[in-house]
mmCIF file of C-alpha atoms in Angstrom:
data_model
loop_
_atom_site.group_PDB
_atom_site.id
_atom_site.type_symbol
_atom_site.label_atom_id
_atom_site.label_comp_id
_atom_site.label_asym_id
_atom_site.label_seq_id
_atom_site.Cartn_x
_atom_site.Cartn_y
_atom_site.Cartn_z
ATOM 1 C CA UNK D 1 -72.151 -39.585 -185.244
ATOM 2 C CA UNK D 2 -75.889 -39.999 -184.691
ATOM 3 C CA UNK D 3 -77.319 -41.919 -181.753
ATOM 4 C CA UNK D 4 -78.264 -44.867 -183.957
ATOM 5 C CA UNK D 5 -74.821 -44.900 -185.582
ATOM 6 C CA UNK D 6 -73.264 -45.088 -182.116
ATOM 7 C CA UNK D 7 -75.557 -47.999 -181.219
ATOM 8 C CA UNK D 8 -74.519 -49.851 -184.393
ATOM 9 C CA UNK D 9 -70.848 -49.147 -183.665
ATOM 10 C CA UNK D 10 -71.262 -50.507 -180.148
ATOM 11 C CA UNK D 11 -72.949 -53.657 -181.454
ATOM 12 C CA UNK D 12 -70.099 -54.165 -183.931
ATOM 13 C CA UNK D 13 -67.412 -53.778 -181.246
ATOM 14 C CA UNK D 14 -69.211 -56.215 -178.971
ATOM 15 C CA UNK D 15 -69.386 -58.725 -181.833
ATOM 16 C CA UNK D 16 -65.641 -58.310 -182.478
ATOM 17 C CA UNK D 17 -64.670 -58.733 -178.819
ATOM 18 C CA UNK D 18 -64.207 -61.888 -176.780
ATOM 19 C CA UNK D 19 -63.223 -60.589 -173.327
ATOM 20 C CA UNK D 20 -65.337 -57.671 -172.071
ATOM 21 C CA UNK D 21 -65.099 -55.829 -168.762
ATOM 22 C CA UNK D 22 -68.268 -54.063 -167.593
ATOM 23 C CA UNK D 23 -67.540 -51.357 -164.994
ATOM 24 C CA UNK D 24 -70.701 -50.274 -163.170
ATOM 25 C CA UNK D 25 -71.673 -47.519 -160.774
ATOM 26 C CA UNK D 26 -74.805 -46.274 -159.022
ATOM 27 C CA UNK D 27 -76.442 -45.198 -162.291
ATOM 28 C CA UNK D 28 -77.065 -48.779 -163.358
ATOM 29 C CA UNK D 29 -79.167 -49.399 -160.241
ATOM 30 C CA UNK D 30 -81.289 -46.238 -160.171
ATOM 31 C CA UNK D 31 -83.836 -47.745 -162.632
ATOM 32 C CA UNK D 32 -84.305 -50.520 -160.048
ATOM 33 C CA UNK D 33 -85.291 -47.912 -157.452
ATOM 34 C CA UNK D 34 -82.013 -47.483 -155.585
ATOM 35 C CA UNK D 35 -81.041 -43.783 -155.278
ATOM 36 C CA UNK D 36 -77.562 -42.769 -156.338
ATOM 37 C CA UNK D 37 -75.238 -40.696 -154.182
ATOM 38 C CA UNK D 38 -74.303 -37.496 -155.971
ATOM 39 C CA UNK D 39 -77.221 -36.433 -158.176
ATOM 40 C CA UNK D 40 -79.674 -33.689 -157.190
ATOM 41 C CA UNK D 41 -81.872 -36.240 -155.434
ATOM 42 C CA UNK D 42 -79.048 -38.472 -154.299
ATOM 43 C CA UNK D 43 -78.244 -39.692 -150.807
ATOM 44 C CA UNK D 44 -75.484 -37.135 -150.265
ATOM 45 C CA UNK D 45 -77.888 -34.230 -150.914
ATOM 46 C CA UNK D 46 -80.162 -35.060 -147.986
ATOM 47 C CA UNK D 47 -80.018 -32.551 -145.164
ATOM 48 C CA UNK D 48 -79.042 -33.851 -141.750
ATOM 49 C CA UNK D 49 -76.991 -32.822 -138.739
ATOM 50 C CA UNK D 50 -74.296 -35.307 -139.723
ATOM 51 C CA UNK D 51 -73.419 -35.781 -143.393
ATOM 52 C CA UNK D 52 -73.798 -39.223 -144.997
ATOM 53 C CA UNK D 53 -70.066 -39.173 -145.813
ATOM 54 C CA UNK D 54 -69.321 -38.718 -142.107
ATOM 55 C CA UNK D 55 -71.720 -41.475 -141.056
ATOM 56 C CA UNK D 56 -70.251 -43.869 -143.627
ATOM 57 C CA UNK D 57 -66.714 -43.422 -142.339
ATOM 58 C CA UNK D 58 -64.664 -45.893 -140.328
ATOM 59 C CA UNK D 59 -64.212 -43.595 -137.363
ATOM 60 C CA UNK D 60 -67.944 -42.817 -137.130
ATOM 61 C CA UNK D 61 -68.850 -46.496 -137.238
ATOM 62 C CA UNK D 62 -66.393 -47.268 -134.465
ATOM 63 C CA UNK D 63 -67.486 -44.367 -132.252
ATOM 64 C CA UNK D 64 -71.256 -44.340 -133.001
ATOM 65 C CA UNK D 65 -72.216 -47.848 -134.173
ATOM 66 C CA UNK D 66 -75.859 -47.481 -133.087
ATOM 67 C CA UNK D 67 -76.324 -44.307 -135.143
ATOM 68 C CA UNK D 68 -74.485 -45.911 -138.049
ATOM 69 C CA UNK D 69 -76.865 -48.865 -138.060
ATOM 70 C CA UNK D 70 -79.906 -46.626 -137.778
ATOM 71 C CA UNK D 71 -78.746 -44.798 -140.907
ATOM 72 C CA UNK D 72 -77.957 -48.056 -142.716
ATOM 73 C CA UNK D 73 -81.405 -49.501 -142.059
ATOM 74 C CA UNK D 74 -83.132 -46.250 -143.033
ATOM 75 C CA UNK D 75 -81.161 -45.242 -146.124
ATOM 76 C CA UNK D 76 -79.031 -48.094 -147.469
ATOM 77 C CA UNK D 77 -81.197 -51.212 -147.651
ATOM 78 C CA UNK D 78 -83.587 -51.912 -150.515
ATOM 79 C CA UNK D 79 -84.463 -55.597 -150.046
ATOM 80 C CA UNK D 80 -87.245 -55.760 -152.638
ATOM 81 C CA UNK D 81 -85.318 -54.318 -155.578
ATOM 82 C CA UNK D 82 -84.747 -56.462 -158.643
ATOM 83 C CA UNK D 83 -82.183 -56.386 -161.466
ATOM 84 C CA UNK D 84 -83.249 -54.197 -164.356
ATOM 85 C CA UNK D 85 -82.732 -54.496 -168.111
ATOM 86 C CA UNK D 86 -79.083 -53.406 -167.860
ATOM 87 C CA UNK D 87 -78.151 -56.054 -165.294
ATOM 88 C CA UNK D 88 -79.941 -58.715 -167.342
ATOM 89 C CA UNK D 89 -78.260 -57.552 -170.576
ATOM 90 C CA UNK D 90 -74.847 -58.034 -168.950
ATOM 91 C CA UNK D 91 -75.785 -61.550 -167.881
ATOM 92 C CA UNK D 92 -77.036 -62.346 -171.392
ATOM 93 C CA UNK D 93 -73.659 -61.323 -172.856
ATOM 94 C CA UNK D 94 -72.125 -64.279 -171.020
ATOM 95 C CA UNK D 95 -73.710 -66.582 -173.586
ATOM 96 C CA UNK D 96 -71.226 -65.383 -176.211
ATOM 97 C CA UNK D 97 -68.466 -63.537 -174.328
ATOM 98 C CA UNK D 98 -66.144 -63.800 -171.344
ATOM 99 C CA UNK D 99 -67.580 -61.130 -169.058
ATOM 100 C CA UNK D 100 -66.064 -59.648 -165.920
ATOM 101 C CA UNK D 101 -68.224 -57.205 -163.961
ATOM 102 C CA UNK D 102 -66.297 -54.709 -161.842
ATOM 103 C CA UNK D 103 -68.778 -52.798 -159.723
ATOM 104 C CA UNK D 104 -68.639 -49.897 -157.295
ATOM 105 C CA UNK D 105 -72.110 -50.862 -156.096
ATOM 106 C CA UNK D 106 -72.889 -52.687 -152.860
ATOM 107 C CA UNK D 107 -76.483 -53.635 -153.730
ATOM 108 C CA UNK D 108 -75.861 -57.226 -154.987
ATOM 109 C CA UNK D 109 -78.084 -56.707 -158.065
ATOM 110 C CA UNK D 110 -75.458 -58.254 -160.352
ATOM 111 C CA UNK D 111 -75.576 -61.381 -158.210
ATOM 112 C CA UNK D 112 -79.380 -61.353 -158.318
ATOM 113 C CA UNK D 113 -79.082 -61.230 -162.130
ATOM 114 C CA UNK D 114 -76.804 -64.295 -161.836
ATOM 115 C CA UNK D 115 -73.724 -62.731 -163.400
ATOM 116 C CA UNK D 116 -70.946 -65.298 -163.078
ATOM 117 C CA UNK D 117 -67.898 -63.140 -162.317
ATOM 118 C CA UNK D 118 -68.509 -60.023 -160.211
ATOM 119 C CA UNK D 119 -65.742 -58.079 -158.482
ATOM 120 C CA UNK D 120 -67.314 -55.905 -155.774
ATOM 121 C CA UNK D 121 -64.801 -53.119 -155.167
ATOM 122 C CA UNK D 122 -66.722 -51.663 -152.239
ATOM 123 C CA UNK D 123 -68.193 -54.839 -150.775
ATOM 124 C CA UNK D 124 -71.792 -55.957 -150.277
ATOM 125 C CA UNK D 125 -74.304 -54.306 -147.955
ATOM 126 C CA UNK D 126 -76.165 -57.592 -147.469
ATOM 127 C CA UNK D 127 -73.187 -59.381 -145.899
ATOM 128 C CA UNK D 128 -71.934 -58.945 -142.315
ATOM 129 C CA UNK D 129 -69.108 -60.291 -140.186
ATOM 130 C CA UNK D 130 -67.716 -60.052 -136.660
ATOM 131 C CA UNK D 131 -64.704 -57.770 -136.348
ATOM 132 C CA UNK D 132 -63.180 -60.072 -133.701
ATOM 133 C CA UNK D 133 -63.735 -63.710 -134.704
ATOM 134 C CA UNK D 134 -64.677 -63.028 -138.376
ATOM 135 C CA UNK D 135 -67.841 -65.128 -138.165
ATOM 136 C CA UNK D 136 -70.114 -64.317 -141.086
ATOM 137 C CA UNK D 137 -73.722 -63.185 -140.656
ATOM 138 C CA UNK D 138 -76.757 -62.440 -142.805
ATOM 139 C CA UNK D 139 -79.148 -59.488 -142.618
ATOM 140 C CA UNK D 140 -80.891 -61.246 -139.746
ATOM 141 C CA UNK D 141 -78.435 -59.422 -137.453
ATOM 142 C CA UNK D 142 -80.201 -56.158 -138.298
ATOM 143 C CA UNK D 143 -83.137 -57.195 -136.148
ATOM 144 C CA UNK D 144 -80.964 -56.095 -133.239
ATOM 145 C CA UNK D 145 -80.448 -52.400 -132.559
ATOM 146 C CA UNK D 146 -76.705 -53.046 -132.294
ATOM 147 C CA UNK D 147 -75.478 -56.313 -133.855
ATOM 148 C CA UNK D 148 -73.047 -58.036 -131.477
ATOM 149 C CA UNK D 149 -71.461 -61.427 -132.093
ATOM 150 C CA UNK D 150 -71.731 -64.329 -129.653
ATOM 151 C CA UNK D 151 -68.023 -63.710 -128.965
ATOM 152 C CA UNK D 152 -69.025 -60.143 -127.899
ATOM 153 C CA UNK D 153 -67.315 -58.613 -130.937
ATOM 154 C CA UNK D 154 -68.939 -55.818 -132.947
ATOM 155 C CA UNK D 155 -70.570 -56.975 -136.183
ATOM 156 C CA UNK D 156 -70.066 -54.771 -139.217
ATOM 157 C CA UNK D 157 -71.339 -54.757 -142.811
ATOM 158 C CA UNK D 158 -68.970 -56.159 -145.416
ATOM 159 C CA UNK D 159 -68.489 -52.816 -147.152
ATOM 160 C CA UNK D 160 -65.565 -50.442 -147.591
ATOM 161 C CA UNK D 161 -66.180 -47.350 -145.475
ATOM 162 C CA UNK D 162 -64.522 -43.989 -145.940
ATOM 163 C CA UNK D 163 -60.959 -44.055 -144.535
ATOM 164 C CA UNK D 164 -60.646 -47.763 -145.364
ATOM 165 C CA UNK D 165 -58.619 -49.326 -148.167
ATOM 166 C CA UNK D 166 -60.022 -51.498 -150.926
ATOM 167 C CA UNK D 167 -59.190 -55.192 -150.870
ATOM 168 C CA UNK D 168 -55.836 -55.740 -152.622
ATOM 169 C CA UNK D 169 -56.827 -59.127 -154.038
ATOM 170 C CA UNK D 170 -59.960 -57.698 -155.653
ATOM 171 C CA UNK D 171 -58.041 -54.695 -156.975
ATOM 172 C CA UNK D 172 -55.360 -56.897 -158.514
ATOM 173 C CA UNK D 173 -57.943 -59.163 -160.112
ATOM 174 C CA UNK D 174 -59.738 -56.114 -161.526
ATOM 175 C CA UNK D 175 -56.487 -54.759 -162.985
ATOM 176 C CA UNK D 176 -55.687 -58.137 -164.541
ATOM 177 C CA UNK D 177 -59.174 -58.331 -166.089
ATOM 178 C CA UNK D 178 -58.880 -54.845 -167.582
ATOM 179 C CA UNK D 179 -55.390 -55.473 -168.964
ATOM 180 C CA UNK D 180 -56.558 -58.533 -170.874
ATOM 181 C CA UNK D 181 -59.933 -57.112 -171.969
ATOM 182 C CA UNK D 182 -60.698 -56.498 -175.638
ATOM 183 C CA UNK D 183 -63.353 -54.003 -174.614
ATOM 184 C CA UNK D 184 -64.357 -51.998 -171.542
ATOM 185 C CA UNK D 185 -67.885 -50.639 -171.045
ATOM 186 C CA UNK D 186 -68.668 -48.211 -168.211
ATOM 187 C CA UNK D 187 -72.339 -48.141 -167.201
ATOM 188 C CA UNK D 188 -73.763 -45.571 -164.807
ATOM 189 C CA UNK D 189 -70.642 -44.238 -163.101
ATOM 190 C CA UNK D 190 -69.538 -40.635 -162.673
ATOM 191 C CA UNK D 191 -65.964 -41.985 -162.408
ATOM 192 C CA UNK D 192 -65.023 -39.583 -159.614
ATOM 193 C CA UNK D 193 -64.460 -42.134 -156.834
ATOM 194 C CA UNK D 194 -60.862 -43.319 -156.600
ATOM 195 C CA UNK D 195 -59.031 -45.637 -156.566
ATOM 196 C CA UNK D 196 -61.909 -47.445 -158.309
ATOM 197 C CA UNK D 197 -62.094 -45.095 -161.307
ATOM 198 C CA UNK D 198 -58.309 -45.122 -161.710
ATOM 199 C CA UNK D 199 -58.517 -48.782 -162.683
ATOM 200 C CA UNK D 200 -59.721 -47.742 -166.125
ATOM 201 C CA UNK D 201 -56.302 -46.262 -166.908
ATOM 202 C CA UNK D 202 -55.024 -49.836 -167.269
ATOM 203 C CA UNK D 203 -57.074 -50.360 -170.431
ATOM 204 C CA UNK D 204 -54.822 -49.890 -173.460
ATOM 205 C CA UNK D 205 -56.929 -50.829 -176.478
ATOM 206 C CA UNK D 206 -59.451 -48.944 -178.599
ATOM 207 C CA UNK D 207 -62.912 -50.071 -177.492
ATOM 208 C CA UNK D 208 -63.520 -47.972 -174.379
ATOM 209 C CA UNK D 209 -67.218 -47.099 -174.033
ATOM 210 C CA UNK D 210 -68.931 -44.887 -171.451
ATOM 211 C CA UNK D 211 -72.675 -44.899 -170.813
ATOM 212 C CA UNK D 212 -73.645 -42.290 -168.231
ATOM 213 C CA UNK D 213 -76.322 -39.609 -168.045
ATOM 214 C CA UNK D 214 -73.810 -36.884 -167.237
ATOM 215 C CA UNK D 215 -70.317 -36.096 -168.475
ATOM 216 C CA UNK D 216 -67.353 -37.803 -166.800
ATOM 217 C CA UNK D 217 -63.694 -36.863 -166.535
ATOM 218 C CA UNK D 218 -62.911 -39.908 -168.691
ATOM 219 C CA UNK D 219 -65.095 -38.876 -171.646
ATOM 220 C CA UNK D 220 -62.155 -37.476 -173.600
ATOM 221 C CA UNK D 221 -60.326 -40.810 -173.284
ATOM 222 C CA UNK D 222 -63.291 -42.914 -174.411
ATOM 223 C CA UNK D 223 -63.790 -44.168 -177.954
ATOM 224 C CA UNK D 224 -67.572 -43.993 -177.672
ATOM 225 C CA UNK D 225 -69.705 -42.000 -175.224
ATOM 226 C CA UNK D 226 -73.452 -42.113 -174.510
ATOM 227 C CA UNK D 227 -75.037 -39.418 -172.338
ATOM 228 C CA UNK D 228 -78.437 -41.039 -172.243
ATOM 229 C CA UNK D 229 -80.805 -42.985 -170.022
ATOM 230 C CA UNK D 230 -79.326 -46.441 -169.402
ATOM 231 C CA UNK D 231 -82.608 -48.270 -170.066
ATOM 232 C CA UNK D 232 -83.066 -46.392 -173.354
ATOM 233 C CA UNK D 233 -79.633 -47.587 -174.465
ATOM 234 C CA UNK D 234 -80.383 -51.172 -173.425
ATOM 235 C CA UNK D 235 -83.653 -51.188 -175.387
ATOM 236 C CA UNK D 236 -81.802 -49.868 -178.441
ATOM 237 C CA UNK D 237 -79.201 -52.621 -178.151
ATOM 238 C CA UNK D 238 -81.893 -55.299 -177.924
ATOM 239 C CA UNK D 239 -83.639 -54.263 -181.144
#
């Protein structure tokens, strides 16, 4: 099947579907200027005395919160980034379809694009809360070297760190959305991070689409696969 034939097939499936789940990973946000994690130039490839995986773990945060926050401010925050064509395309689909976005990303770009239903599997890097009293905070807390609540509790970002479990309520809602979906489209995910990627095994119909620059372990299960630049695909869909 040629590239254009695949685009036409994708358009046809979208037209036939009512409920669509969009599953997104870091690759959807790289055109907005946010580096991914595992590519050659990704965050995890940067040389340092302590690996990013170690720094982004629960035990490191608890034992070295100052160093954790230094890393977060230096490597994880991109306040001036904007949604790109892919985020906006997903929002536009809401005009004609029931869309659920399930994202591995913590960058809030789907919210900035005003998507209505977004399930953030790994949380949101722009939200913070006290570990003791649960008071919620904004990024203003990052003006301090070590964010401490007025109750003297340690403030943490609202993200899932390594060694921590995903939120059961969000997981269950994601499973329910996938089970009832007519179509599932993966955009920009290597599908190697579990349990997030395992959610796709709940889809049991025949419109499973993967858009990712590189191959994924789920390619053989997909009904349509694009190994292309995400923005190129979006421009083709908008013609």
